[in-house]
Amino acid sequence: MNCAPGAQVRVFEDIGSLSRAAMELTVSLSQKAVAAAGRSTIALSGGSTPKKLYTLLASAPGRDAVQWSQVHLFWADERCVTKDDSESNFKLAYDSFLSSVPIPAENIHRIRGELGPSRAARAYEDDMRRFFGGASIPSFDIILLGVGQEGHTASLFPGSSALRETTRLALPVYLKRSRRDRVTLSLPVLNHAASVLFLASGSAKAEAVAAILEGGNAHHYPAGLVQPPHGQVTWFLDREAAGKLRDSARA
Ligand code: 6PG
C-alpha cells in the first residue's frame, strides 16, 4: 500500500526553496480558510526542518499576507518542558515568528508540556474540544509535519500503542531513547486535516521518504499512516531527501 492516494510530491533544490514554497501554500490555504469560514486553524510541526518556513512568516511578504487575527495556531506535538526550554516546539515557533506577528494571545493554543504528559494531553484535548466544539474529531485546515529517519511524525513513533488510538485527540507519549515525555496529536486528528504538508530535508530522510512514498508498505511508518480521506497531503522535499525516489514531480 502506498502513501496517501493522491499525495503530491514536490522536490526543491534546497531547504530555502522548499521552505518558500511550503510557506506560500500555507499562506494561500490559510487565506482560503479565512475567506470560507472566517478563521484558519493551523497545527505547527516541531523539529528543525520547519524553522526556515517559520522565519519566512516573520517578515514580508509572508507576514503581511496572513490575516493573523483570524488564525488559530496549535501544535502537532510538544515536549513536556517549559515554554522557554530550548527543546520546546512552542519556543521554536515563538523565536522564529510568533514574537514578530500580530496574532492575538488567545489564538495561540500552546500544549502546556510543563503540566506533565497526562495532564498536558488532557488540557490540550479540552482546549481543542472547546475550540472546535462537540465530541467529533476536529478538522484542522492545515497541519505541518516533519518525518524522522525511521518514519515517525509528530510524536507518533513506530510500534507505539499511540498509533492504535481511535478516539482521543491528544496523547501522552514516553520516548525511551531520549527518556523524554511528549504530547502528540493522535492519528485520527492528523487524518481529519483538510491539508497536510510534510517537510523533509537532507539525505538522512531519503530512506524513510522513499519507503513511505514508493515502498509499497507505507503503513509500516507512522508518517505513512497519515492518509486523510478528505484531505490533501503534499510532501515538500529537497533533492537530498528525495534522493532515493524513483520518480517524483519536480517543483
Ligand atoms: C518534534 C517533531 C518531530 C520532527 C521530526 C523531524 O517535535 O521533533 O514533531 O516529529 O518533525 O523528528 O525532525 P527534524 O525536522 O528536526 O529533522
Short mmCIF file of C-alpha atoms and ligand atoms in Angstrom, two decimals:
data_model
loop_
_atom_site.label_atom_id
_atom_site.label_comp_id
_atom_site.label_asym_id
_atom_site.label_seq_id
_atom_site.Cartn_x
_atom_site.Cartn_y
_atom_site.Cartn_z
CA MET A 1 0.00 0.00 0.00
CA ASN A 2 1.48 3.30 -0.96
CA CYS A 3 1.18 6.55 0.98
CA ALA A 4 -1.86 8.77 0.85
CA PRO A 5 -3.51 8.23 -2.50
CA GLY A 6 -3.24 11.48 -4.44
CA ALA A 7 -0.37 12.72 -2.30
CA GLN A 8 1.59 15.39 -4.12
CA VAL A 9 5.39 15.23 -4.08
CA ARG A 10 7.34 18.43 -4.76
CA VAL A 11 11.12 18.39 -4.92
CA PHE A 12 13.25 21.52 -4.48
CA GLU A 13 16.90 22.37 -4.85
CA ASP A 14 17.39 23.16 -1.18
CA ILE A 15 15.74 23.90 2.17
CA GLY A 16 15.36 27.56 1.21
CA SER A 17 13.24 26.99 -1.88
CA LEU A 18 11.39 24.15 -0.13
CA SER A 19 10.51 26.46 2.75
CA ARG A 20 9.41 29.31 0.49
CA ALA A 21 7.07 27.02 -1.42
CA ALA A 22 5.67 25.49 1.77
CA MET A 23 5.17 28.95 3.26
CA GLU A 24 3.35 30.11 0.11
CA LEU A 25 1.00 27.12 0.21
CA THR A 26 0.41 27.58 3.95
CA VAL A 27 -0.45 31.26 3.44
CA SER A 28 -2.69 30.51 0.46
CA LEU A 29 -4.59 27.75 2.29
CA SER A 30 -4.93 29.95 5.35
CA GLN A 31 -6.34 32.82 3.26
CA LYS A 32 -8.85 30.44 1.63
CA ALA A 33 -9.94 29.11 5.04
CA VAL A 34 -10.47 32.62 6.37
CA ALA A 35 -12.45 33.56 3.27
CA ALA A 36 -14.61 30.44 3.61
CA ALA A 37 -15.07 30.23 7.37
CA GLY A 38 -13.75 33.43 8.89
CA ARG A 39 -10.83 31.62 10.51
CA SER A 40 -7.98 29.25 9.74
CA THR A 41 -6.64 26.58 12.03
CA ILE A 42 -3.02 25.50 11.71
CA ALA A 43 -1.13 22.86 13.70
CA LEU A 44 2.61 23.51 13.66
CA SER A 45 5.29 20.87 13.45
CA GLY A 46 8.22 20.72 15.80
CA GLY A 47 11.78 19.79 14.90
CA SER A 48 14.32 21.83 12.95
CA THR A 49 13.09 21.44 9.35
CA PRO A 50 10.21 23.95 9.56
CA LYS A 51 12.38 26.65 11.15
CA LYS A 52 13.13 28.37 7.83
CA LEU A 53 9.43 28.33 6.92
CA TYR A 54 8.61 29.88 10.28
CA THR A 55 11.18 32.65 9.87
CA LEU A 56 9.64 33.46 6.47
CA LEU A 57 6.38 34.18 8.32
CA ALA A 58 8.11 36.77 10.48
CA SER A 59 8.72 39.23 7.65
CA ALA A 60 7.27 40.42 4.36
CA PRO A 61 5.75 39.07 2.22
CA GLY A 62 4.66 36.10 4.36
CA ARG A 63 3.97 38.10 7.48
CA ASP A 64 1.77 40.62 5.69
CA ALA A 65 -0.17 38.03 3.72
CA VAL A 66 -1.57 36.27 6.77
CA GLN A 67 -4.73 37.54 8.49
CA TRP A 68 -3.26 36.88 11.94
CA SER A 69 -6.35 37.94 13.87
CA GLN A 70 -8.28 35.08 12.24
CA VAL A 71 -5.55 32.47 12.51
CA HIS A 72 -5.56 29.95 15.36
CA LEU A 73 -2.30 28.14 15.98
CA PHE A 74 -1.96 24.72 17.56
CA TRP A 75 0.92 22.24 17.65
CA ALA A 76 1.24 18.73 16.19
CA ASP A 77 3.25 17.79 19.26
CA GLU A 78 5.27 19.19 22.13
CA ARG A 79 7.92 18.08 24.53
CA CYS A 80 6.99 18.07 28.23
CA VAL A 81 9.21 21.00 29.09
CA THR A 82 8.57 24.64 29.98
CA LYS A 83 7.77 27.00 27.11
CA ASP A 84 11.16 28.70 27.39
CA ASP A 85 13.10 25.43 27.29
CA SER A 86 15.39 25.09 24.24
CA GLU A 87 13.63 21.80 23.41
CA SER A 88 10.18 23.38 23.35
CA ASN A 89 8.40 23.38 19.98
CA PHE A 90 6.49 26.43 21.17
CA LYS A 91 9.79 28.25 21.79
CA LEU A 92 10.94 27.30 18.28
CA ALA A 93 7.84 28.94 16.78
CA TYR A 94 7.91 31.88 19.20
CA ASP A 95 11.52 32.74 18.48
CA SER A 96 11.12 32.15 14.72
CA PHE A 97 7.96 34.19 14.06
CA LEU A 98 5.33 34.25 16.80
CA SER A 99 7.10 37.05 18.66
CA SER A 100 7.07 39.13 15.43
CA VAL A 101 3.48 38.84 14.21
CA PRO A 102 0.25 40.48 15.42
CA ILE A 103 -1.56 37.29 16.46
CA PRO A 104 -3.85 37.67 19.47
CA ALA A 105 -2.64 35.70 22.51
CA GLU A 106 -5.97 33.88 22.70
CA ASN A 107 -5.34 32.49 19.20
CA ILE A 108 -2.26 30.61 20.39
CA HIS A 109 -3.22 27.17 21.68
CA ARG A 110 0.01 26.02 23.28
CA ILE A 111 0.44 22.49 24.55
CA ARG A 112 1.31 23.08 28.20
CA GLY A 113 4.01 20.46 28.41
CA GLU A 114 5.12 21.68 31.82
CA LEU A 115 1.99 20.05 33.28
CA GLY A 116 3.44 16.62 32.55
CA PRO A 117 2.33 14.25 29.78
CA SER A 118 -1.08 13.07 31.00
CA ARG A 119 -2.36 16.41 32.32
CA ALA A 120 -0.95 18.30 29.33
CA ALA A 121 -2.60 15.88 26.87
CA ARG A 122 -5.95 16.22 28.65
CA ALA A 123 -5.69 20.01 28.84
CA TYR A 124 -4.82 20.20 25.15
CA GLU A 125 -7.69 17.90 24.22
CA ASP A 126 -10.07 20.02 26.33
CA ASP A 127 -8.81 23.15 24.55
CA MET A 128 -9.38 21.57 21.13
CA ARG A 129 -12.86 20.35 22.05
CA ARG A 130 -13.78 23.78 23.41
CA PHE A 131 -12.46 25.49 20.31
CA PHE A 132 -13.77 23.10 17.66
CA GLY A 133 -16.89 22.16 19.63
CA GLY A 134 -18.55 18.79 20.13
CA ALA A 135 -17.14 15.34 20.58
CA SER A 136 -16.20 14.82 16.95
CA ILE A 137 -12.67 14.75 15.66
CA PRO A 138 -11.57 18.32 14.78
CA SER A 139 -10.58 19.08 11.22
CA PHE A 140 -7.59 21.38 11.03
CA ASP A 141 -7.30 23.44 7.88
CA ILE A 142 -3.53 22.86 7.80
CA ILE A 143 -1.21 20.51 9.66
CA LEU A 144 2.54 20.91 9.16
CA LEU A 145 4.54 17.76 9.84
CA GLY A 146 8.09 16.52 9.68
CA VAL A 147 9.32 12.97 9.38
CA GLY A 148 12.00 11.16 11.31
CA GLN A 149 14.66 8.89 9.86
CA GLU A 150 12.62 5.88 10.93
CA GLY A 151 9.36 7.33 9.66
CA HIS A 152 7.91 8.88 12.81
CA THR A 153 5.83 12.03 12.56
CA ALA A 154 4.69 14.41 15.28
CA SER A 155 5.44 12.22 18.30
CA LEU A 156 3.97 9.08 16.77
CA PHE A 157 6.77 6.54 16.61
CA PRO A 158 6.92 3.08 15.00
CA GLY A 159 5.44 0.41 17.25
CA SER A 160 3.83 2.90 19.63
CA SER A 161 0.45 2.00 21.11
CA ALA A 162 -0.49 5.63 20.35
CA LEU A 163 -0.84 4.56 16.72
CA ARG A 164 -3.88 2.46 17.65
CA GLU A 165 -5.79 5.35 19.23
CA THR A 166 -9.16 5.93 17.58
CA THR A 167 -10.97 8.45 19.76
CA ARG A 168 -8.64 10.66 21.81
CA LEU A 169 -7.35 13.84 20.19
CA ALA A 170 -4.09 14.25 22.11
CA LEU A 171 -1.92 11.59 23.72
CA PRO A 172 0.91 11.39 26.23
CA VAL A 173 3.97 9.64 24.80
CA TYR A 174 7.18 8.46 26.53
CA LEU A 175 10.28 8.17 24.36
CA LYS A 176 12.60 5.53 25.86
CA ARG A 177 15.64 6.51 23.77
CA SER A 178 15.67 10.10 24.97
CA ARG A 179 13.85 9.44 28.23
CA ARG A 180 11.54 12.28 27.33
CA ASP A 181 7.80 12.74 27.79
CA ARG A 182 5.84 14.34 24.98
CA VAL A 183 2.29 15.13 23.91
CA THR A 184 1.15 14.42 20.36
CA LEU A 185 -1.91 14.83 18.20
CA SER A 186 -3.43 11.42 17.53
CA LEU A 187 -3.69 9.80 14.09
CA PRO A 188 -7.47 10.41 13.91
CA VAL A 189 -6.81 14.16 14.17
CA LEU A 190 -4.00 14.05 11.59
CA ASN A 191 -6.32 12.10 9.29
CA HIS A 192 -9.11 14.63 9.60
CA ALA A 193 -6.97 17.52 8.32
CA ALA A 194 -8.01 19.34 5.15
CA SER A 195 -4.33 19.76 4.19
CA VAL A 196 -1.19 18.07 5.49
CA LEU A 197 2.20 19.46 4.48
CA PHE A 198 5.17 17.16 5.15
CA LEU A 199 8.58 18.87 5.10
CA ALA A 200 11.71 16.75 4.77
CA SER A 201 15.26 17.87 4.11
CA GLY A 202 18.61 16.08 3.95
CA SER A 203 19.88 12.67 2.90
CA ALA A 204 19.18 11.18 6.33
CA LYS A 205 15.46 11.25 5.48
CA ALA A 206 15.83 9.76 1.96
CA GLU A 207 15.37 6.14 3.04
CA ALA A 208 12.19 6.79 5.02
CA VAL A 209 10.78 9.12 2.36
CA ALA A 210 11.30 6.55 -0.40
CA ALA A 211 9.87 3.75 1.73
CA ILE A 212 6.78 5.81 2.56
CA LEU A 213 6.17 7.26 -0.90
CA GLU A 214 7.21 4.37 -3.13
CA GLY A 215 7.98 1.40 -0.92
CA GLY A 216 4.57 -0.20 -1.01
CA ASN A 217 4.50 -0.55 2.78
CA ALA A 218 3.68 3.00 3.80
CA HIS A 219 1.58 1.70 6.69
CA HIS A 220 4.73 0.38 8.38
CA TYR A 221 5.68 4.02 9.08
CA PRO A 222 3.68 6.45 11.20
CA ALA A 223 4.11 9.17 8.57
CA GLY A 224 2.76 6.70 6.01
CA LEU A 225 -0.39 6.26 8.11
CA VAL A 226 -1.27 9.93 7.61
CA GLN A 227 -3.82 9.48 4.85
CA PRO A 228 -6.67 11.93 5.39
CA PRO A 229 -9.54 10.53 3.27
CA HIS A 230 -10.90 14.03 2.65
CA GLY A 231 -7.63 15.93 2.79
CA GLN A 232 -4.67 16.71 0.55
CA VAL A 233 -1.18 15.54 1.51
CA THR A 234 1.75 17.40 -0.02
CA TRP A 235 5.38 16.40 0.51
CA PHE A 236 7.97 19.16 0.28
CA LEU A 237 11.39 17.59 -0.23
CA ASP A 238 14.80 18.89 -1.06
CA ARG A 239 16.88 16.92 -3.56
CA GLU A 240 18.73 15.06 -0.81
CA ALA A 241 15.58 13.88 0.94
CA ALA A 242 14.19 12.87 -2.47
CA GLY A 243 17.46 11.16 -3.37
CA LYS A 244 16.09 7.62 -3.23
CA LEU A 245 12.82 8.27 -5.03
CA ARG A 246 12.45 6.56 -8.37
CA ASP A 247 10.06 9.15 -9.72
CA SER A 248 8.79 12.35 -8.25
CA ALA A 249 7.32 15.54 -9.54
CA ARG A 250 9.84 18.31 -9.82
CA ALA A 251 8.97 21.66 -8.30
C1 6PG B 1 9.42 17.01 17.02
C2 6PG B 1 8.67 16.79 15.74
C3 6PG B 1 9.17 15.59 15.03
C4 6PG B 1 10.01 16.12 13.89
C5 6PG B 1 10.82 15.03 13.25
C6 6PG B 1 11.79 15.64 12.22
O1 6PG B 1 8.83 17.51 17.98
O2 6PG B 1 10.63 16.74 16.98
O3 6PG B 1 7.35 16.80 15.87
O4 6PG B 1 8.19 14.74 14.52
O5 6PG B 1 9.14 16.71 12.91
O6 6PG B 1 11.56 14.38 14.27
O7 6PG B 1 12.66 16.50 12.94
P1 6PG B 1 13.70 17.44 12.15
O8 6PG B 1 12.87 18.42 11.38
O9 6PG B 1 14.49 18.11 13.26
O10 6PG B 1 14.52 16.54 11.27
#
